[in-house]
Structure formats: C-alpha cells, structure tokens
mmCIF file of C-alpha atoms and ligand atoms in Angstrom:
data_model
loop_
_atom_site.group_PDB
_atom_site.id
_atom_site.type_symbol
_atom_site.label_atom_id
_atom_site.label_comp_id
_atom_site.label_asym_id
_atom_site.label_seq_id
_atom_site.Cartn_x
_atom_site.Cartn_y
_atom_site.Cartn_z
ATOM 1 C CA MET A 415 36.468 241.339 178.579
ATOM 2 C CA GLU A 416 36.581 241.329 182.408
ATOM 3 C CA GLN A 417 39.214 238.216 181.563
ATOM 4 C CA GLN A 418 41.266 240.949 180.373
ATOM 5 C CA LEU A 419 41.630 242.634 182.187
ATOM 6 C CA THR A 420 42.322 240.731 185.562
ATOM 7 C CA GLU A 421 45.939 240.465 186.421
ATOM 8 C CA VAL A 422 47.656 237.381 185.707
ATOM 9 C CA THR A 423 50.610 236.708 188.149
ATOM 10 C CA VAL A 424 53.208 233.967 187.502
ATOM 11 C CA GLN A 425 54.707 232.140 189.991
ATOM 12 C CA PRO A 426 57.015 229.433 192.179
ATOM 13 C CA ILE A 427 53.954 226.599 192.767
ATOM 14 C CA ASP A 428 54.000 222.905 195.351
ATOM 15 C CA LEU A 429 53.877 220.992 191.927
ATOM 16 C CA ALA A 430 52.052 217.945 193.381
ATOM 17 C CA ALA A 431 49.763 220.272 195.414
ATOM 18 C CA TRP A 432 48.466 221.939 192.084
ATOM 19 C CA ALA A 433 48.573 218.312 189.825
ATOM 20 C CA PRO A 434 45.187 218.447 189.892
ATOM 21 C CA TYR A 435 44.208 221.882 188.625
ATOM 22 C CA ALA A 436 47.282 221.672 186.120
ATOM 23 C CA LEU A 437 45.665 218.613 184.865
ATOM 24 C CA GLU A 438 42.336 220.684 184.099
ATOM 25 C CA VAL A 439 44.784 223.515 182.015
ATOM 26 C CA GLN A 440 46.404 220.533 180.403
ATOM 27 C CA SER A 441 42.699 219.166 179.384
ATOM 28 C CA ALA A 442 41.670 222.242 178.263
ATOM 29 C CA ALA A 443 44.492 223.329 176.429
ATOM 30 C CA PHE A 444 46.035 220.366 174.807
ATOM 31 C CA GLY A 445 43.014 217.932 175.563
ATOM 32 C CA LEU A 446 43.245 215.222 177.175
ATOM 33 C CA SER A 447 40.436 212.134 178.281
ATOM 34 C CA PRO A 448 39.514 211.625 181.308
ATOM 35 C CA GLU A 449 41.490 208.152 181.489
ATOM 36 C CA GLU A 450 44.598 209.946 180.270
ATOM 37 C CA VAL A 451 44.028 212.502 183.381
ATOM 38 C CA ALA A 452 44.156 209.937 185.959
ATOM 39 C CA VAL A 453 47.615 208.814 183.819
ATOM 40 C CA ARG A 454 49.437 212.230 184.422
ATOM 41 C CA LEU A 455 47.724 212.743 188.151
ATOM 42 C CA HIS A 456 50.419 209.828 188.837
ATOM 43 C CA ILE A 457 53.087 210.576 186.269
ATOM 44 C CA VAL A 458 52.867 214.705 187.628
ATOM 45 C CA GLY A 459 52.799 213.252 190.935
ATOM 46 C CA ARG A 460 56.853 211.203 190.021
ATOM 47 C CA HIS A 461 57.901 214.350 188.467
ATOM 48 C CA ALA A 462 57.175 216.483 191.655
ATOM 49 C CA LEU A 463 59.656 215.038 193.097
ATOM 50 C CA GLN A 464 62.582 214.355 190.686
ATOM 51 C CA PRO A 465 65.437 216.364 191.983
ATOM 52 C CA GLY A 466 66.010 219.513 190.759
ATOM 53 C CA VAL A 467 61.985 220.053 189.345
ATOM 54 C CA ILE A 468 61.360 223.514 188.971
ATOM 55 C CA ALA A 469 57.347 224.552 188.421
ATOM 56 C CA LEU A 470 55.958 227.559 187.680
ATOM 57 C CA GLY A 471 52.036 227.947 187.441
ATOM 58 C CA ALA A 472 50.436 231.746 186.325
ATOM 59 C CA LEU A 473 47.312 232.523 188.719
ATOM 60 C CA SER A 474 44.697 234.788 188.902
ATOM 61 C CA ALA A 475 42.241 235.481 191.040
ATOM 62 C CA GLY A 476 43.560 232.509 193.026
ATOM 63 C CA GLN A 477 42.781 229.905 189.519
ATOM 64 C CA LEU A 478 45.654 228.112 187.590
ATOM 65 C CA VAL A 479 45.021 229.583 183.889
ATOM 66 C CA GLY A 480 48.861 228.167 182.927
ATOM 67 C CA PHE A 481 51.500 226.186 183.749
ATOM 68 C CA GLY A 482 55.001 225.138 183.533
ATOM 69 C CA TYR A 483 57.312 222.629 184.684
ATOM 70 C CA GLY A 484 60.422 221.058 183.806
ATOM 71 C CA MET A 485 64.578 219.222 185.371
ATOM 72 C CA PRO A 486 67.372 218.923 184.496
ATOM 73 C CA ASN A 487 67.588 215.681 181.664
ATOM 74 C CA GLN A 488 68.116 212.698 183.377
ATOM 75 C CA ARG A 489 69.402 209.538 180.467
ATOM 76 C CA GLU A 490 67.233 207.191 183.135
ATOM 77 C CA HIS A 491 63.776 208.872 182.497
ATOM 78 C CA TRP A 492 61.813 207.180 180.123
ATOM 79 C CA TRP A 493 61.508 210.061 178.262
ATOM 80 C CA SER A 494 65.132 210.577 177.900
ATOM 81 C CA THR A 495 65.275 206.853 176.906
ATOM 82 C CA VAL A 496 62.390 207.582 174.475
ATOM 83 C CA ILE A 497 64.768 210.356 172.242
ATOM 84 C CA GLU A 498 67.654 208.887 172.952
ATOM 85 C CA PRO A 499 68.148 207.042 170.129
ATOM 86 C CA HIS A 500 67.213 209.481 167.305
ATOM 87 C CA LEU A 501 69.138 212.167 168.797
ATOM 88 C CA GLU A 502 72.453 209.562 168.525
ATOM 89 C CA ALA A 503 71.256 209.064 164.968
ATOM 90 C CA ARG A 504 71.359 212.724 164.378
ATOM 91 C CA GLY A 505 74.674 213.616 165.920
ATOM 92 C CA HIS A 506 73.542 215.016 169.131
ATOM 93 C CA GLY A 507 72.834 212.482 172.137
ATOM 94 C CA ASP A 508 75.288 215.449 174.061
ATOM 95 C CA TRP A 509 71.951 217.524 174.337
ATOM 96 C CA LEU A 510 71.048 214.641 177.088
ATOM 97 C CA ASP A 511 73.431 215.944 179.673
ATOM 98 C CA GLY A 512 74.021 219.134 181.588
ATOM 99 C CA VAL A 513 70.515 220.363 179.924
ATOM 100 C CA PHE A 514 66.925 221.568 181.219
ATOM 101 C CA ALA A 515 64.148 219.174 180.100
ATOM 102 C CA VAL A 516 60.837 221.332 180.057
ATOM 103 C CA THR A 517 58.461 218.966 180.508
ATOM 104 C CA GLU A 518 54.720 220.758 180.378
ATOM 105 C CA LEU A 519 53.625 224.102 179.252
ATOM 106 C CA HIS A 520 50.151 224.859 178.997
ATOM 107 C CA VAL A 521 48.128 228.400 179.031
ATOM 108 C CA LEU A 522 43.840 228.364 179.180
ATOM 109 C CA PRO A 523 43.087 228.951 175.553
ATOM 110 C CA GLN A 524 41.317 232.022 176.469
ATOM 111 C CA PHE A 525 44.695 233.444 178.324
ATOM 112 C CA GLN A 526 46.823 232.343 175.737
ATOM 113 C CA GLY A 527 48.326 235.250 173.264
ATOM 114 C CA ARG A 528 49.359 237.685 175.691
ATOM 115 C CA GLY A 529 52.544 236.350 176.715
ATOM 116 C CA LEU A 530 52.186 234.077 179.509
ATOM 117 C CA GLY A 531 54.090 230.964 177.859
ATOM 118 C CA SER A 532 56.457 232.973 177.136
ATOM 119 C CA THR A 533 57.232 234.325 180.189
ATOM 120 C CA LEU A 534 56.664 230.488 181.899
ATOM 121 C CA ILE A 535 59.206 228.907 180.026
ATOM 122 C CA ARG A 536 62.057 231.797 179.808
ATOM 123 C CA THR A 537 61.552 232.049 183.580
ATOM 124 C CA LEU A 538 61.910 228.192 183.910
ATOM 125 C CA CYS A 539 64.949 228.172 181.631
ATOM 126 C CA GLU A 540 66.932 231.071 183.953
ATOM 127 C CA ARG A 541 65.893 229.517 186.500
ATOM 128 C CA SER A 542 67.562 226.244 185.806
ATOM 129 C CA GLY A 543 70.758 227.869 185.745
ATOM 130 C CA LEU A 544 72.179 225.505 182.648
ATOM 131 C CA PRO A 545 72.994 226.227 179.172
ATOM 132 C CA ARG A 546 70.980 224.132 177.006
ATOM 133 C CA SER A 547 67.152 223.333 177.528
ATOM 134 C CA ILE A 548 65.519 220.401 175.491
ATOM 135 C CA LEU A 549 61.942 219.313 174.753
ATOM 136 C CA SER A 550 59.532 217.467 172.631
ATOM 137 C CA ALA A 551 56.448 219.159 170.888
ATOM 138 C CA ILE A 552 53.531 217.858 168.147
ATOM 139 C CA ASP A 553 56.005 217.928 165.177
ATOM 140 C CA ALA A 554 53.587 220.000 163.211
ATOM 141 C CA GLU A 555 52.801 224.026 163.032
ATOM 142 C CA THR A 556 50.916 224.222 166.258
ATOM 143 C CA PRO A 557 51.594 227.604 168.326
ATOM 144 C CA ALA A 558 53.231 225.972 170.283
ATOM 145 C CA ARG A 559 55.555 224.827 167.551
ATOM 146 C CA ARG A 560 56.285 228.606 167.109
ATOM 147 C CA LEU A 561 57.009 230.216 170.458
ATOM 148 C CA TYR A 562 59.437 227.800 170.599
ATOM 149 C CA ARG A 563 61.236 228.780 167.815
ATOM 150 C CA SER A 564 60.726 232.589 168.209
ATOM 151 C CA LEU A 565 62.885 231.742 171.902
ATOM 152 C CA GLY A 566 65.777 229.794 170.403
ATOM 153 C CA TYR A 567 64.489 226.012 170.033
ATOM 154 C CA ARG A 568 65.904 224.525 166.938
ATOM 155 C CA ASP A 569 64.829 220.262 165.797
ATOM 156 C CA LEU A 570 66.812 218.535 166.953
ATOM 157 C CA ALA A 571 65.147 215.215 165.713
ATOM 158 C CA ARG A 572 62.359 214.517 164.003
ATOM 159 C CA PRO A 573 59.551 212.417 163.646
ATOM 160 C CA VAL A 574 59.982 210.852 167.510
ATOM 161 C CA ARG A 575 57.491 207.951 168.117
ATOM 162 C CA PHE A 576 56.403 208.502 171.272
ATOM 163 C CA PRO A 577 54.391 204.934 173.095
ATOM 164 C CA ASN A 578 50.610 205.205 173.238
ATOM 165 C CA THR A 579 50.655 208.250 171.367
ATOM 166 C CA ASP A 580 49.945 208.438 167.732
ATOM 167 C CA ARG A 581 51.088 211.519 166.550
ATOM 168 C CA PRO A 582 54.813 212.335 165.402
ATOM 169 C CA TYR A 583 57.167 214.459 167.739
ATOM 170 C CA VAL A 584 59.916 216.715 167.614
ATOM 171 C CA VAL A 585 62.944 217.047 169.642
ATOM 172 C CA MET A 586 64.061 221.252 170.075
ATOM 173 C CA GLY A 587 66.898 222.276 171.738
ATOM 174 C CA ALA A 588 67.596 225.548 172.820
ATOM 175 C CA ARG A 589 70.715 227.365 174.091
ATOM 176 C CA LEU A 590 70.103 229.779 177.054
ATOM 177 C CA PRO A 591 69.576 232.488 177.571
ATOM 178 C CA LEU A 592 66.708 231.775 175.410
ATOM 179 C CA LEU A 593 66.263 234.733 172.958
ATOM 180 C CA ASP A 594 63.510 237.918 173.419
ATOM 181 C CA ARG A 595 62.575 240.076 170.699
ATOM 182 C CA THR A 596 65.509 242.682 170.501
ATOM 183 C CA ASP A 597 67.610 239.453 169.825
ATOM 184 C CA ARG A 598 65.282 238.166 166.902
ATOM 185 C CA GLY A 599 64.828 241.078 164.843
ATOM 186 C CA PRO A 600 61.903 242.393 163.017
ATOM 187 C CA ASP A 601 61.578 238.913 160.865
ATOM 188 C CA PHE A 602 62.295 236.353 163.669
ATOM 189 C CA ARG A 603 59.427 233.930 162.025
HETATM 190 C C1 COA B 1215 52.016 227.110 173.531
HETATM 191 C C2 COA B 1215 51.153 228.019 174.291
HETATM 192 C C3 COA B 1215 51.311 227.582 176.277
HETATM 193 C C4 COA B 1215 52.052 229.081 174.115
HETATM 194 O O1 COA B 1215 51.248 229.929 175.525
HETATM 195 P P1 COA B 1215 50.639 231.711 175.095
HETATM 196 O O2 COA B 1215 50.361 232.311 176.690
HETATM 197 O O3 COA B 1215 50.108 231.712 173.864
HETATM 198 O O4 COA B 1215 52.036 232.594 174.806
HETATM 199 P P2 COA B 1215 52.725 233.361 174.091
HETATM 200 O O5 COA B 1215 51.607 234.392 173.985
HETATM 201 O O6 COA B 1215 53.699 234.204 175.007
HETATM 202 O O7 COA B 1215 53.223 233.514 172.919
HETATM 203 C C5 COA B 1215 51.942 233.596 172.370
HETATM 204 C C6 COA B 1215 51.902 234.227 170.741
HETATM 205 O O8 COA B 1215 51.198 235.497 171.502
HETATM 206 C C7 COA B 1215 52.271 236.485 171.397
HETATM 207 N N1 COA B 1215 51.965 237.414 172.324
HETATM 208 C C8 COA B 1215 52.571 237.704 172.888
HETATM 209 N N2 COA B 1215 52.259 238.185 173.960
HETATM 210 C C9 COA B 1215 51.365 239.098 173.371
HETATM 211 C C10 COA B 1215 50.425 240.138 173.798
HETATM 212 N N3 COA B 1215 50.611 241.129 175.173
HETATM 213 N N4 COA B 1215 49.406 239.858 173.398
HETATM 214 C C11 COA B 1215 49.210 239.636 172.177
HETATM 215 N N5 COA B 1215 49.966 238.731 171.313
HETATM 216 C C12 COA B 1215 51.023 238.488 172.556
HETATM 217 C C13 COA B 1215 53.260 236.029 170.651
HETATM 218 O O9 COA B 1215 53.574 236.858 169.680
HETATM 219 C C14 COA B 1215 53.045 234.426 170.222
HETATM 220 O O10 COA B 1215 52.773 234.648 168.926
HETATM 221 P P3 COA B 1215 53.917 234.002 168.020
HETATM 222 O O11 COA B 1215 53.278 232.621 168.138
HETATM 223 O O12 COA B 1215 53.067 234.540 166.462
HETATM 224 O O13 COA B 1215 55.134 234.390 167.593
HETATM 225 C C15 COA B 1215 49.909 227.787 174.192
HETATM 226 O O14 COA B 1215 49.724 228.270 172.903
HETATM 227 C C16 COA B 1215 49.065 226.469 174.249
HETATM 228 O O15 COA B 1215 48.696 226.210 175.927
HETATM 229 N N6 COA B 1215 48.792 225.025 174.030
HETATM 230 C C17 COA B 1215 48.027 224.389 173.863
HETATM 231 C C18 COA B 1215 49.090 223.177 173.918
HETATM 232 C C19 COA B 1215 49.965 222.553 174.237
HETATM 233 O O16 COA B 1215 50.303 222.635 173.037
HETATM 234 N N7 COA B 1215 51.302 223.317 174.594
HETATM 235 C C20 COA B 1215 52.310 222.731 174.663
HETATM 236 C C21 COA B 1215 52.608 220.683 174.333
HETATM 237 S S1 COA B 1215 54.289 220.664 173.688
#
C-alpha cells in the first residue's frame, strides 16, 4: 500500500551507469538467469555508446523501478540483421531505415499497471524525433504485446527466431506519434 503512494518520476538516465540496476529490474520483470544478466550487462554497455541512444528510468525514492531505452535502427546492428530477412520477405524492409528501435522496456511487477510502461515508451518515441518505431516482443498474448497494440504497434513479421532463445518473437511497428487513449476509442483493445 505504501508503495502505491510513493511518487514515481520518469527521467533520462545514464544507461551505462544504471545498467546493473536496469538488469535487476529486467530480471524481476522478464526473468533472466545470472548468466543472462552477465551477458546482457556487456550488451547494454555497448548499446549505451550507440549514436542517438535514448534511455529513461522510472525512479521511486531514488530506486529504479522501470526503464526503457532505444536508438535509431542501424542495419548493421545484430538485432537488425536477424529481423531483416523476415521483414524483407513480407515486403516491410523499409521499416529498417529511419525508424526508432525500442530495445528494452521493463517495469517491476509491483509497479506495473499504473501507466509507467506506457509513459516510458511514449516518451522514448517522442524524443526520437523519428516518424516510425519498431520493436520485437515475445510472440504471445503478454501484457507487453497488449500495451504495444494499444499504442498503435502492428505485427510486421512473425514468427521470428533469435539465436539462443527458445521462444518465437514478433516484430512490430508503429507510426509516430503513438496513439493515446483518446485516439483509440472505447474498444481499442
Ligand atoms: C510491458 C510492461 C513494461 C508494461 O509496463 P506497465 O507499467 O505495466 O504498463 P502500463 O501500466 O502503461 O500499461 C499496462 C496496463 O495497465 C493499464 N494502466 C495504465 N495506467 C493505469 C492506472 N493508472 N491504473 C490501472 N491500470 C493502468 C494500461 O491500460 C494497460 O492495460 P492493458 O494491458 O489492459 O491495456 C510490463 O508489463 C513489463 O515489464 N512486463 C515484463 C517485461 C516485458 O515483457 N517487457 C517487454 C519485453 S518485449
């Protein structure tokens, strides 16, 4: 109960400095093994150096309770090379250029469902200044998938298999700005 009353602010963060805390949030929200955390720490460290990276944290009493980051897609990035053939096969290859890729978005379970995820991704996309956004999500009816749909993301390619993961993914894309509740009407779900 006390936690629900704590103010949460969404603000830019230094991704490299906050990476260990971000991985704690991601572990609690998404489920990561210690080995995966170690690998992801290196990856996040590299992402922090990419041109145009935007990172936001949701902070409550100085603690990171959610975060999201992304960057303009670059075709030479590993993620882009994996999704490229899937998008090309469906005539969506143009979604790889001039688009903002949302790389990670996670909120601690006890802070979910109060608009933080939506605020994080919406603010990231606004700040990108780009006209479209893409991301990949687990290809299942998860809260994340539902949130992305409600913001205007649509399936571009599925299923997409990433090396070293068992679960199929979907690549989704949205025109920016993302939809808000008033755009969606009463039956946006
Ligand atoms: C995806 C994720 C980041 C969303 O974060 P979140 O903070 O719960 O997102 P929001 O609160 O903005 O929206 C989630 C739901 O809460 C609802 N909501 C938003 N504000 C609310 C409020 N003040 N009160 C009650 N509900 C609210 C939203 O309508 C939305 O409902 P819907 O799913 O029925 O549309 C979070 O579920 C998460 O971390 N999941 C695990 C990790 C993950 O899968 N990450 C994505 C990897 S691709």
